[in-house]
Short mmCIF file of C-alpha atoms in Angstrom, two decimals:
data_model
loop_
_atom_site.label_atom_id
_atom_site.label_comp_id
_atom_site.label_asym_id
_atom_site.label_seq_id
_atom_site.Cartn_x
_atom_site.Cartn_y
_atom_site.Cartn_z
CA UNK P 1 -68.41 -9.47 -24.20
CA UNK P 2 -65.51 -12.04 -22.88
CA UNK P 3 -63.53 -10.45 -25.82
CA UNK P 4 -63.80 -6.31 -24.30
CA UNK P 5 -63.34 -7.73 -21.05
CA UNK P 6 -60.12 -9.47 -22.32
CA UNK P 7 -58.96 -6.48 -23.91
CA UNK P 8 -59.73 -4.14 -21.31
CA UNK P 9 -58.05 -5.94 -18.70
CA UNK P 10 -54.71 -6.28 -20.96
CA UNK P 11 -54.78 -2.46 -21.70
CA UNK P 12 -55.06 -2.18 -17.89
CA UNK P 13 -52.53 -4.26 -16.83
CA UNK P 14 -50.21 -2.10 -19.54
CA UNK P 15 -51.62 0.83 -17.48
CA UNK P 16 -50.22 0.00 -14.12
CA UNK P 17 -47.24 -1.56 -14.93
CA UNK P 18 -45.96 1.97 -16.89
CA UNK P 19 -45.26 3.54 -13.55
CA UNK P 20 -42.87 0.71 -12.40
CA UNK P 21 -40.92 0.48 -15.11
CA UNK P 22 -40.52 4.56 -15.37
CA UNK P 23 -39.74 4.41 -11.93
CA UNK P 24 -35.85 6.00 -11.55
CA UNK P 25 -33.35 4.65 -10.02
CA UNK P 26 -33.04 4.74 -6.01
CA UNK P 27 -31.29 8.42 -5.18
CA UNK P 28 -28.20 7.51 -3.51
CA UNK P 29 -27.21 9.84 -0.41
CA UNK P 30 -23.40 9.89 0.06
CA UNK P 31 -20.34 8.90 -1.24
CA UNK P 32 -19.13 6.04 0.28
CA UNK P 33 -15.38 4.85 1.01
CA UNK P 34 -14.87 1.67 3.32
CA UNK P 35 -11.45 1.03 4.94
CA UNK P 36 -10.66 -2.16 5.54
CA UNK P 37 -7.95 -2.31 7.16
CA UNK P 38 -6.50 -4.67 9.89
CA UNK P 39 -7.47 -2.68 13.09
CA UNK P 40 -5.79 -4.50 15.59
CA UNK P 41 -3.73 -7.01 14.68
CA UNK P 42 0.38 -7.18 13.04
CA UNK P 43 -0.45 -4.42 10.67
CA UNK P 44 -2.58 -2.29 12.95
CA UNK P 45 0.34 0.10 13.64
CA UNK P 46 1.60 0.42 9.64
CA UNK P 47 -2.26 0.88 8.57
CA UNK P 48 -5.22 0.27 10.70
CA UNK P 49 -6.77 2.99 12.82
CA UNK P 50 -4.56 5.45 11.40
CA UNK P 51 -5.85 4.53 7.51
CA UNK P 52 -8.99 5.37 8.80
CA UNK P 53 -7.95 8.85 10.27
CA UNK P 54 -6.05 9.77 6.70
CA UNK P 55 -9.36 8.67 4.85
CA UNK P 56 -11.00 10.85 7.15
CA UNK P 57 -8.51 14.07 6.93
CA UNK P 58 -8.59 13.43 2.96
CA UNK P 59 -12.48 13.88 2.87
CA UNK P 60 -12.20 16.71 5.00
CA UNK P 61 -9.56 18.36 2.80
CA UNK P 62 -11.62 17.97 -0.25
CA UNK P 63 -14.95 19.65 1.26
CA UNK P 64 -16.26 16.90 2.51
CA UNK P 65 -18.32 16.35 -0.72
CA UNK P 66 -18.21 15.04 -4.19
CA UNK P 67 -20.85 14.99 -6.99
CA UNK P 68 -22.86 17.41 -4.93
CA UNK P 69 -22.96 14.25 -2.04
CA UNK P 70 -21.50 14.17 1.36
CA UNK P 71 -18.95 11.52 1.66
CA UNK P 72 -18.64 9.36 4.03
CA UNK P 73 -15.42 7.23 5.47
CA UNK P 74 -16.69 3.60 7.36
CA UNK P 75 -14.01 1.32 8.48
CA UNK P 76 -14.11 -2.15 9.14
CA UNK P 77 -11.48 -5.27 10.40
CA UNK P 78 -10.60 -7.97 8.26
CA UNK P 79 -8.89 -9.60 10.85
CA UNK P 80 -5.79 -11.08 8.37
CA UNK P 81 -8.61 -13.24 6.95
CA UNK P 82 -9.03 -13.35 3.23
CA UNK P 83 -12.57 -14.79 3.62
CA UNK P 84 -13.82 -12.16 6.22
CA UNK P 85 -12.32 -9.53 4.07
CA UNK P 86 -14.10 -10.51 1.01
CA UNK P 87 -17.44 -11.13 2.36
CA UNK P 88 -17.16 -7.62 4.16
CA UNK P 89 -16.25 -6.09 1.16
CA UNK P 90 -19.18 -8.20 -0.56
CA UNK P 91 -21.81 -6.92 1.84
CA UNK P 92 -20.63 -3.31 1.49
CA UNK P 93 -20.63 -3.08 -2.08
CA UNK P 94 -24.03 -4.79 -2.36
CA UNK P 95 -26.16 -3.81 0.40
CA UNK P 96 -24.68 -0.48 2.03
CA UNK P 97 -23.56 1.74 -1.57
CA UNK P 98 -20.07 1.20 -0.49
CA UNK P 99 -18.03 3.11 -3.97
CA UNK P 100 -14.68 2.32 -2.89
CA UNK P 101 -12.57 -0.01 -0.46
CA UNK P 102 -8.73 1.51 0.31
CA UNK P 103 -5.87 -0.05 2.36
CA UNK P 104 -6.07 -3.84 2.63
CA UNK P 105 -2.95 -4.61 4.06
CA UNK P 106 -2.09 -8.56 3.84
CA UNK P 107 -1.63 -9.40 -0.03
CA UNK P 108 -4.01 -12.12 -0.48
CA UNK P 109 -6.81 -9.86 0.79
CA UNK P 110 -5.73 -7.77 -1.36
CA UNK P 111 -6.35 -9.77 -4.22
CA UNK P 112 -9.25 -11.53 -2.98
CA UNK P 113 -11.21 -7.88 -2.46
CA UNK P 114 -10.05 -7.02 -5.90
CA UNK P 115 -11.61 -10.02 -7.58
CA UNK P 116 -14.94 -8.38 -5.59
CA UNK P 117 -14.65 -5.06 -6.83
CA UNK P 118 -14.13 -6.28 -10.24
CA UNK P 119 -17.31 -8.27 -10.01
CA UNK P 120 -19.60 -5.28 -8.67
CA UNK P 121 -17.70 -2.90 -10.55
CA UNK P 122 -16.74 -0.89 -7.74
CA UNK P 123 -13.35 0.19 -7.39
CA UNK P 124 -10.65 -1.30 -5.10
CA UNK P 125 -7.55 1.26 -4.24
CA UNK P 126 -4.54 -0.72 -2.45
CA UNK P 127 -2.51 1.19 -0.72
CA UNK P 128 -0.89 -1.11 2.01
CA UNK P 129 -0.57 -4.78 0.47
CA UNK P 130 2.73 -4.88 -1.68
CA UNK P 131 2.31 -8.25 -4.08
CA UNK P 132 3.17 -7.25 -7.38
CA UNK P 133 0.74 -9.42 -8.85
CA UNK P 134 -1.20 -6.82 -8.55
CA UNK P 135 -0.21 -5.13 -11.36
CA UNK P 136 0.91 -7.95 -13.21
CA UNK P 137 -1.71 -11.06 -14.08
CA UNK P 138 -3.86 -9.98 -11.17
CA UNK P 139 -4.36 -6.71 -12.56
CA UNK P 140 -7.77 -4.85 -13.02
CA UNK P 141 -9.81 -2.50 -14.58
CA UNK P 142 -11.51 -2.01 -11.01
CA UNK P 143 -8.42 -1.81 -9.01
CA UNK P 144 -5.28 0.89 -8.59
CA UNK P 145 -2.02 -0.53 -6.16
CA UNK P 146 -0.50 2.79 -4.21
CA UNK P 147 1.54 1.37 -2.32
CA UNK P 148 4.99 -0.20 -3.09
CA UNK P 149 5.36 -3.84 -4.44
CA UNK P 150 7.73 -6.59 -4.12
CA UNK P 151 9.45 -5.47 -6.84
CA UNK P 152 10.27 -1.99 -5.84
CA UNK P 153 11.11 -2.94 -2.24
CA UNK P 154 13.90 -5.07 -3.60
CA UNK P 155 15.16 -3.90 -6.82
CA UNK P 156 15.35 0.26 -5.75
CA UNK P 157 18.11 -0.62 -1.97
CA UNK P 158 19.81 -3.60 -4.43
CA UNK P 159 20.97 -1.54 -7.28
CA UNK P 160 21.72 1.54 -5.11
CA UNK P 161 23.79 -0.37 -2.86
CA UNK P 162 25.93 -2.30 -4.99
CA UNK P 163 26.06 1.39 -6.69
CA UNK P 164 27.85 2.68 -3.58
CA UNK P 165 30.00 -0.38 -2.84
CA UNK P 166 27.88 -3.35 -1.42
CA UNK P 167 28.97 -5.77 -4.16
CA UNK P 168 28.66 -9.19 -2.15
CA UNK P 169 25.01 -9.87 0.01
CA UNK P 170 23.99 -12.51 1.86
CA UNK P 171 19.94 -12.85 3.19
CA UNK P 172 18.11 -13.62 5.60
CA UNK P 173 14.51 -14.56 4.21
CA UNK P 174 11.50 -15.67 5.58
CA UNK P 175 10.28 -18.61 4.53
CA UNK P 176 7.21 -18.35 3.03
CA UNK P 177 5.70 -16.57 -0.61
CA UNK P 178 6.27 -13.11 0.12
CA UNK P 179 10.10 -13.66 1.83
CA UNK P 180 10.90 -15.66 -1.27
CA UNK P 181 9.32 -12.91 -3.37
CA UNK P 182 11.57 -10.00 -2.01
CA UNK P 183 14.93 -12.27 -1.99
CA UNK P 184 14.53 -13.34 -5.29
CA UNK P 185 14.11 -10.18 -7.04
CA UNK P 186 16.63 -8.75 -4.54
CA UNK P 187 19.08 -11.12 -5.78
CA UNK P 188 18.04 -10.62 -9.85
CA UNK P 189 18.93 -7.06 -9.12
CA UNK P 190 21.93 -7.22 -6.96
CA UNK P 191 23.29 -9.60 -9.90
CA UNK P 192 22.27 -7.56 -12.62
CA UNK P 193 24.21 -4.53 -10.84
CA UNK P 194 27.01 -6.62 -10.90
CA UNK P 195 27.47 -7.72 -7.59
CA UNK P 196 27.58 -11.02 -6.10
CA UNK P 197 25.48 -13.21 -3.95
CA UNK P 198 26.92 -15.09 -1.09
CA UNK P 199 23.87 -17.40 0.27
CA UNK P 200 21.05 -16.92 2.13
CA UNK P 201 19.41 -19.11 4.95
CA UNK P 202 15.50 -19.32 5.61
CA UNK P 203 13.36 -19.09 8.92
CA UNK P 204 10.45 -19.92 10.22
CA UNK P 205 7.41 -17.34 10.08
CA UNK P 206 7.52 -16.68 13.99
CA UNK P 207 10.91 -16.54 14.58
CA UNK P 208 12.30 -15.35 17.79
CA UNK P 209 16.35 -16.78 17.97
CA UNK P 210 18.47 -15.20 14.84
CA UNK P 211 21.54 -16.66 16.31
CA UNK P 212 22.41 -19.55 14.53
CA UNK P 213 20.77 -17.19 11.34
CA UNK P 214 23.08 -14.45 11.57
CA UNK P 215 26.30 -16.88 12.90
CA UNK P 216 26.26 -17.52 9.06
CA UNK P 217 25.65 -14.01 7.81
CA UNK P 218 28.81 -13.23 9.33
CA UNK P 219 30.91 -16.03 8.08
CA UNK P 220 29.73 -15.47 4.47
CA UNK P 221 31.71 -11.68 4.93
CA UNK P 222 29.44 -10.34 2.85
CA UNK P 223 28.85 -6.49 2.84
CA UNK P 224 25.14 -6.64 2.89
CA UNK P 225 23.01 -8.68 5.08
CA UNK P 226 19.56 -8.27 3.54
CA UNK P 227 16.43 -9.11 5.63
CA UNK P 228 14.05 -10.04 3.46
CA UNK P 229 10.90 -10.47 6.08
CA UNK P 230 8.37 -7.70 8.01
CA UNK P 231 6.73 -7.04 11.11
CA UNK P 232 7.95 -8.94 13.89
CA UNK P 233 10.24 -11.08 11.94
CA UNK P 234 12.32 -7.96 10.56
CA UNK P 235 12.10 -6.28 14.25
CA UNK P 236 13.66 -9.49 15.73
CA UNK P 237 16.41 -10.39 13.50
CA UNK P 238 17.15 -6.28 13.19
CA UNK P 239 17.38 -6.41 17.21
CA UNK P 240 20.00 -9.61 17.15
CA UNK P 241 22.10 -7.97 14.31
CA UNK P 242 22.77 -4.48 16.95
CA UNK P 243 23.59 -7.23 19.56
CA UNK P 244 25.56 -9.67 16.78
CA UNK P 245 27.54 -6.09 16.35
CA UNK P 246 27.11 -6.92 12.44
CA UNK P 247 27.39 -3.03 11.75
CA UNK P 248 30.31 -2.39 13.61
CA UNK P 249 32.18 -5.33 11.54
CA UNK P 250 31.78 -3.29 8.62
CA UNK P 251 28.44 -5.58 7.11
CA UNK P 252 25.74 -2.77 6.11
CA UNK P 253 22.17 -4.02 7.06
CA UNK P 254 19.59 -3.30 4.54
CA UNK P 255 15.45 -4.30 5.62
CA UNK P 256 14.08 -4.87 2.12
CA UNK P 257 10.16 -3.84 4.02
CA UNK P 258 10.74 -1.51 6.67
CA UNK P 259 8.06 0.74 8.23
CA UNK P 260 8.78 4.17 10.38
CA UNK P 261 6.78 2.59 13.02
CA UNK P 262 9.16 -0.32 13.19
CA UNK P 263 12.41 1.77 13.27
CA UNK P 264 10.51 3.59 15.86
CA UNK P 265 9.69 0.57 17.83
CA UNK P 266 12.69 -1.41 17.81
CA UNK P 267 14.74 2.06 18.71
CA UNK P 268 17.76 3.93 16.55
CA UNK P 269 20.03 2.11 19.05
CA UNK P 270 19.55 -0.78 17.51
CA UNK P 271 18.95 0.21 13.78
CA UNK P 272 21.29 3.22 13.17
CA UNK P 273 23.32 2.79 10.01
CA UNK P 274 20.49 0.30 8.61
CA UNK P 275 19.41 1.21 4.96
CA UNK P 276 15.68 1.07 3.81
CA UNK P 277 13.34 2.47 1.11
CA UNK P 278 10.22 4.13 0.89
CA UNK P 279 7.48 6.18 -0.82
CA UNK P 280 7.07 9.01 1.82
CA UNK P 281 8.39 10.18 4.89
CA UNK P 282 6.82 12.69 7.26
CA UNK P 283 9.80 15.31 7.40
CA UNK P 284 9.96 15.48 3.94
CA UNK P 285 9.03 19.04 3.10
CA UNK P 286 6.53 21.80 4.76
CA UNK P 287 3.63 19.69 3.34
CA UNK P 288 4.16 16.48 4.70
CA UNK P 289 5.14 18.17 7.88
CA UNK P 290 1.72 20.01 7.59
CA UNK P 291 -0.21 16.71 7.36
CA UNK P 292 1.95 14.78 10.28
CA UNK P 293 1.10 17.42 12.70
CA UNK P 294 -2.83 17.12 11.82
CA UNK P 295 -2.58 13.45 11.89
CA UNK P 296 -0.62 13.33 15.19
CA UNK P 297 -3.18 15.19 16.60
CA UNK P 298 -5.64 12.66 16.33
CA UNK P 299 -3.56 10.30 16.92
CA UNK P 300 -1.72 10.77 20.03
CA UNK P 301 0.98 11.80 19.16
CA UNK P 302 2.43 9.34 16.09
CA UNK P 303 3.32 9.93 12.97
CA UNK P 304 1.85 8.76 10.17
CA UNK P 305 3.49 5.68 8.26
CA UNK P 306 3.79 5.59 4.59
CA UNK P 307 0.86 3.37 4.00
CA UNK P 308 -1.26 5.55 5.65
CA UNK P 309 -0.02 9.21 3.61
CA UNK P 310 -1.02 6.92 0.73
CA UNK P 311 -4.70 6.15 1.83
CA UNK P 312 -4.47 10.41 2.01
CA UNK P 313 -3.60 10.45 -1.28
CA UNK P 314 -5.90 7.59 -2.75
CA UNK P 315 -9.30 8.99 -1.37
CA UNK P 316 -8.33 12.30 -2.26
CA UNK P 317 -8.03 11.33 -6.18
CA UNK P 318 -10.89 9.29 -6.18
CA UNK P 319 -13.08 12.03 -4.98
CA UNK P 320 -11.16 14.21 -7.96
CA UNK P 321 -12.83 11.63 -10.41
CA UNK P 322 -15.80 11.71 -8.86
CA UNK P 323 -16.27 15.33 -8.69
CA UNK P 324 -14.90 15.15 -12.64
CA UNK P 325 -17.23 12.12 -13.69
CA UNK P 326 -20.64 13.23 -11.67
CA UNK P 327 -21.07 9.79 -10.74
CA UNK P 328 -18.98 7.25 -8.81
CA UNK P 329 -20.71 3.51 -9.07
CA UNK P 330 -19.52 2.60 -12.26
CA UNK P 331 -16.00 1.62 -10.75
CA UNK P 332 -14.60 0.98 -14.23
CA UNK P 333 -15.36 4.37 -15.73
CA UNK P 334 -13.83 6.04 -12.09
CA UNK P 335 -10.66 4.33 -12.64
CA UNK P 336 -10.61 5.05 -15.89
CA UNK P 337 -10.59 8.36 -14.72
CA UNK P 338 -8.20 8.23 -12.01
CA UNK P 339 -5.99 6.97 -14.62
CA UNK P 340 -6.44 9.80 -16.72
CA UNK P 341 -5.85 12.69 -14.59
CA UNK P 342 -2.70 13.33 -12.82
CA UNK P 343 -2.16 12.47 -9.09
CA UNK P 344 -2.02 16.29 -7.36
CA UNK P 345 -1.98 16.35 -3.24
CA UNK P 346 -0.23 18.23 -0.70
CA UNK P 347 1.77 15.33 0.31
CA UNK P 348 3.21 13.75 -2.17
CA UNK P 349 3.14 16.57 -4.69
CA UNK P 350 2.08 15.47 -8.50
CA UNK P 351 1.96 12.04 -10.24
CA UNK P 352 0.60 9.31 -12.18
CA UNK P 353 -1.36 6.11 -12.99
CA UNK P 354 0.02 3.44 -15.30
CA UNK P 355 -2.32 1.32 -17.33
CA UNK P 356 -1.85 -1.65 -15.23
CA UNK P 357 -3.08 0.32 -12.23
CA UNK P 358 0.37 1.20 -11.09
CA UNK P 359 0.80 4.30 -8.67
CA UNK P 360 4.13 6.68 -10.04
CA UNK P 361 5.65 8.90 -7.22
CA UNK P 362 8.74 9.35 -6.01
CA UNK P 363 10.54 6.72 -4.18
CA UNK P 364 13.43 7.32 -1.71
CA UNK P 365 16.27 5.72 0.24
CA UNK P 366 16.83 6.20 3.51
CA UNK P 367 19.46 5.98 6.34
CA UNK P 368 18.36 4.97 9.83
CA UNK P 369 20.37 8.21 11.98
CA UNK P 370 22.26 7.49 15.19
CA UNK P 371 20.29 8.45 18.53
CA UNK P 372 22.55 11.79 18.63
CA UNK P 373 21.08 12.78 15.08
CA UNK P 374 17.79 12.77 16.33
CA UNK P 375 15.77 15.62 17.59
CA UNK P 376 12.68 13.37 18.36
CA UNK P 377 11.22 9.57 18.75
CA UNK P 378 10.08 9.79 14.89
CA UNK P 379 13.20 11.89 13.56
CA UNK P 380 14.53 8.29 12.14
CA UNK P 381 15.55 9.11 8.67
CA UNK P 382 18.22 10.58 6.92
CA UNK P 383 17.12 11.58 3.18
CA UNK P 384 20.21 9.64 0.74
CA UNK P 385 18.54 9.41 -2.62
CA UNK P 386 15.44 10.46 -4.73
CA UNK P 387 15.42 7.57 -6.93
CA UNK P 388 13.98 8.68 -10.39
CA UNK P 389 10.52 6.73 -11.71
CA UNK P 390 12.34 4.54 -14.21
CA UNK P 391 14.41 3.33 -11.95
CA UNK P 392 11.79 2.74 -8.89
CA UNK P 393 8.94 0.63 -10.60
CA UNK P 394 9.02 -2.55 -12.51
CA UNK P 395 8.86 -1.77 -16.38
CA UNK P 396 5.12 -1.65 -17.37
CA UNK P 397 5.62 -3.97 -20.49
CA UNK P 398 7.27 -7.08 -17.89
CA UNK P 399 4.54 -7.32 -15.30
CA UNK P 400 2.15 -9.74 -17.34
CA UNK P 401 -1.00 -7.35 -17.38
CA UNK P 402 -3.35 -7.98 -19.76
CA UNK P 403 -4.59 -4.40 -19.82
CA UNK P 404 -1.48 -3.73 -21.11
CA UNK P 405 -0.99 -3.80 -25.03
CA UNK P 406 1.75 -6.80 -25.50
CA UNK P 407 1.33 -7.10 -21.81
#
């Protein structure tokens, strides 16, 4: 009798524990992309609120579904904080069905939230942090870098100014990892060119008196004076250069990471004649004009930066591979995907993804225009070269990745 019972109770134990293991898997409700993005601090005017409003346009472009889900755009402040950026990221991938993170401005949260993404296997799109380690030994199956690196920002205005005459450079470099970054490969370039340079002096993170800085920049007669620092740094030693009159004594001023909304804050008084580089401009054609207006409609008035045209264009192919692949939380098979099909938006027109993650679209340099070629605060630019891919991007074989064959 013991024995039936025995049985009985097994075979009904096997009974009720069918259903839970049959049971499918919980029905997810939306796609979901997070920006995070520094929302009010140094980079809140290059990315920040404005990454959120070009996720938003992008999802409204595209339908505002995917997979036969709504998507949704959340936003959230890492506050220049690797650790707070990381355990945001953390909480959205694991708790809220967060599919993708885009911007990340600041490098090392950059590469921090990729190292996340990679462990959830969600994906990871960078389109405001510039380290090229990115693409190099910090590369990932889970991760694609839009935005330009270190490597671009320095090698694309070196070669094409010692191209067009500016054969001897001196720098002025921020001294810390990403300041040495840009003047080093800034000098590799300007050397491999065949120029020459003539010295360099560091500052301080912080600085607010160029003097003594650009005293030597003069001396050294050199026909370049590159600044090799962002944000505030670039937008005070820019200032002290206009007031140094380094332009008028015939030294060409090149910012080796230069944003619209810096030219625009610091004035075309004070920058006209000043060389930079980027991956998109808002008067570049009717499309990008298209988008600008949109955007400055929700925005007051601004127009967008090129960090922020590339969140556009990141969220838009992302849905594209998740309207291609039916699914979107496997993050290795989406990028795998985004890899495969071209880049195609109205903004920066059609592209491509390397193996190592690497985003291919045009890159240009640009001439800051005197106040009386202006028609407008963000008329900045004058259009001097389309600089073609194999020039603009590191070669894919030197970067170090290992997703790379031989790399």
């Amino acid at each position: 009798m013991m024995r039936r019972w025995a049985i009985l109770a097994a075979a009904l134990a096997g009974f009720t524990a069918l259903p839970a293991l049959a049971q499918p898997p919980a029905k997810r409700e939306a796609i979901r992309i997070g920006i995070l993005s520094d929302l009010s601090g140094s980079f809140a005017d290059v990315a920040g609120p404005g990454s959120v409003v070009a996720a938003q346009l992008a999802a409204e472009d595209f339908g505002g579904r995917a997979a036969g889900l709504p998507v949704q755009i959340l936003s959230g402040d890492h506050q220049n904080r690797a650790d707070t950026g990381s355990a945001l990221a953390r909480r959205w991938f694991d708790t809220e069905g967060v599919d993708a993170v885009v911007d990340l401005p600041n490098s090392a949260i950059a590469l921090a939230v990729g190292e996340v993404a990679r462990t959830a296997n969600r994906v990871a799109l960078v389109t405001a942090a510039v380290a090229s380690r990115l693409t190099g030994e910090a590369c990932s199956p889970n991760l694609i870098h839009y935005a330009l690196d270190t490597w671009s920002m320095s090698n694309v205005p070196s070669r094409a100014l010692v191209q067009a005459g500016g054969t001897s450079w001196f720098y002025v470099t921020a001294d810390y990892a990403f300041g040495h970054d840009l003047e080093k490969q800034s000098m590799e370039a300007v050397t491999r060119a065949g120029g020459a340079v003539l010295g360099a002096v560091r500052h301080p993170l912080g600085t607010t008196d160029f003097s003594s800085v650009l005293l030597q920049a003069q001396a050294s007669r050199a026909k370049v004076v590159a600044l090799a620092n962002s944000q505030a740094d670039f937008i005070n030693s820019m200032k002290q250069t206009s007031e140094f009159g380094l332009a008028r004594r015939g030294q060409r001023v090149v910012g080796l990471a230069v944003y619209i909304s810096d030219i625009v804050s610091l004035g075309l008084e004070a920058t006209q004649g000043a060389t930079v580089v980027g991956s998109w401009y808002w008067d570049l054609n009717d499309g990008t004009r298209a988008f600008a207006r949109r955007f400055g409609e929700r925005m007051g008035g601004r127009m967008p930066t090129d960090l922020q045209a590339n969140v556009y264009a990141a969220v838009t192919h992302f849905l594209r591979a998740v309207e291609a692949s039916g699914q979107s939380t496997d993050g290795q098979a989406v990028v795998a995907r985004m890899k495969a099909l071209p880049t195609q938006d109205a903004i920066f027109g059609r592209g491509a993804i390397r193996a190592d993650g690497r985003r291919i679209s045009p890159v240009y340099v640009f001439n800051v225009k005197a106040p009386a070629e202006s028609r407008g605060r963000y008329d900045v630019y004058k259009l001097e070269r389309e600089v073609p891919a194999e020039e603009a991007y590191r070669p894919i074989d030197q970067g170090g990745c290992p997703l790379v064959r031989g790399g």
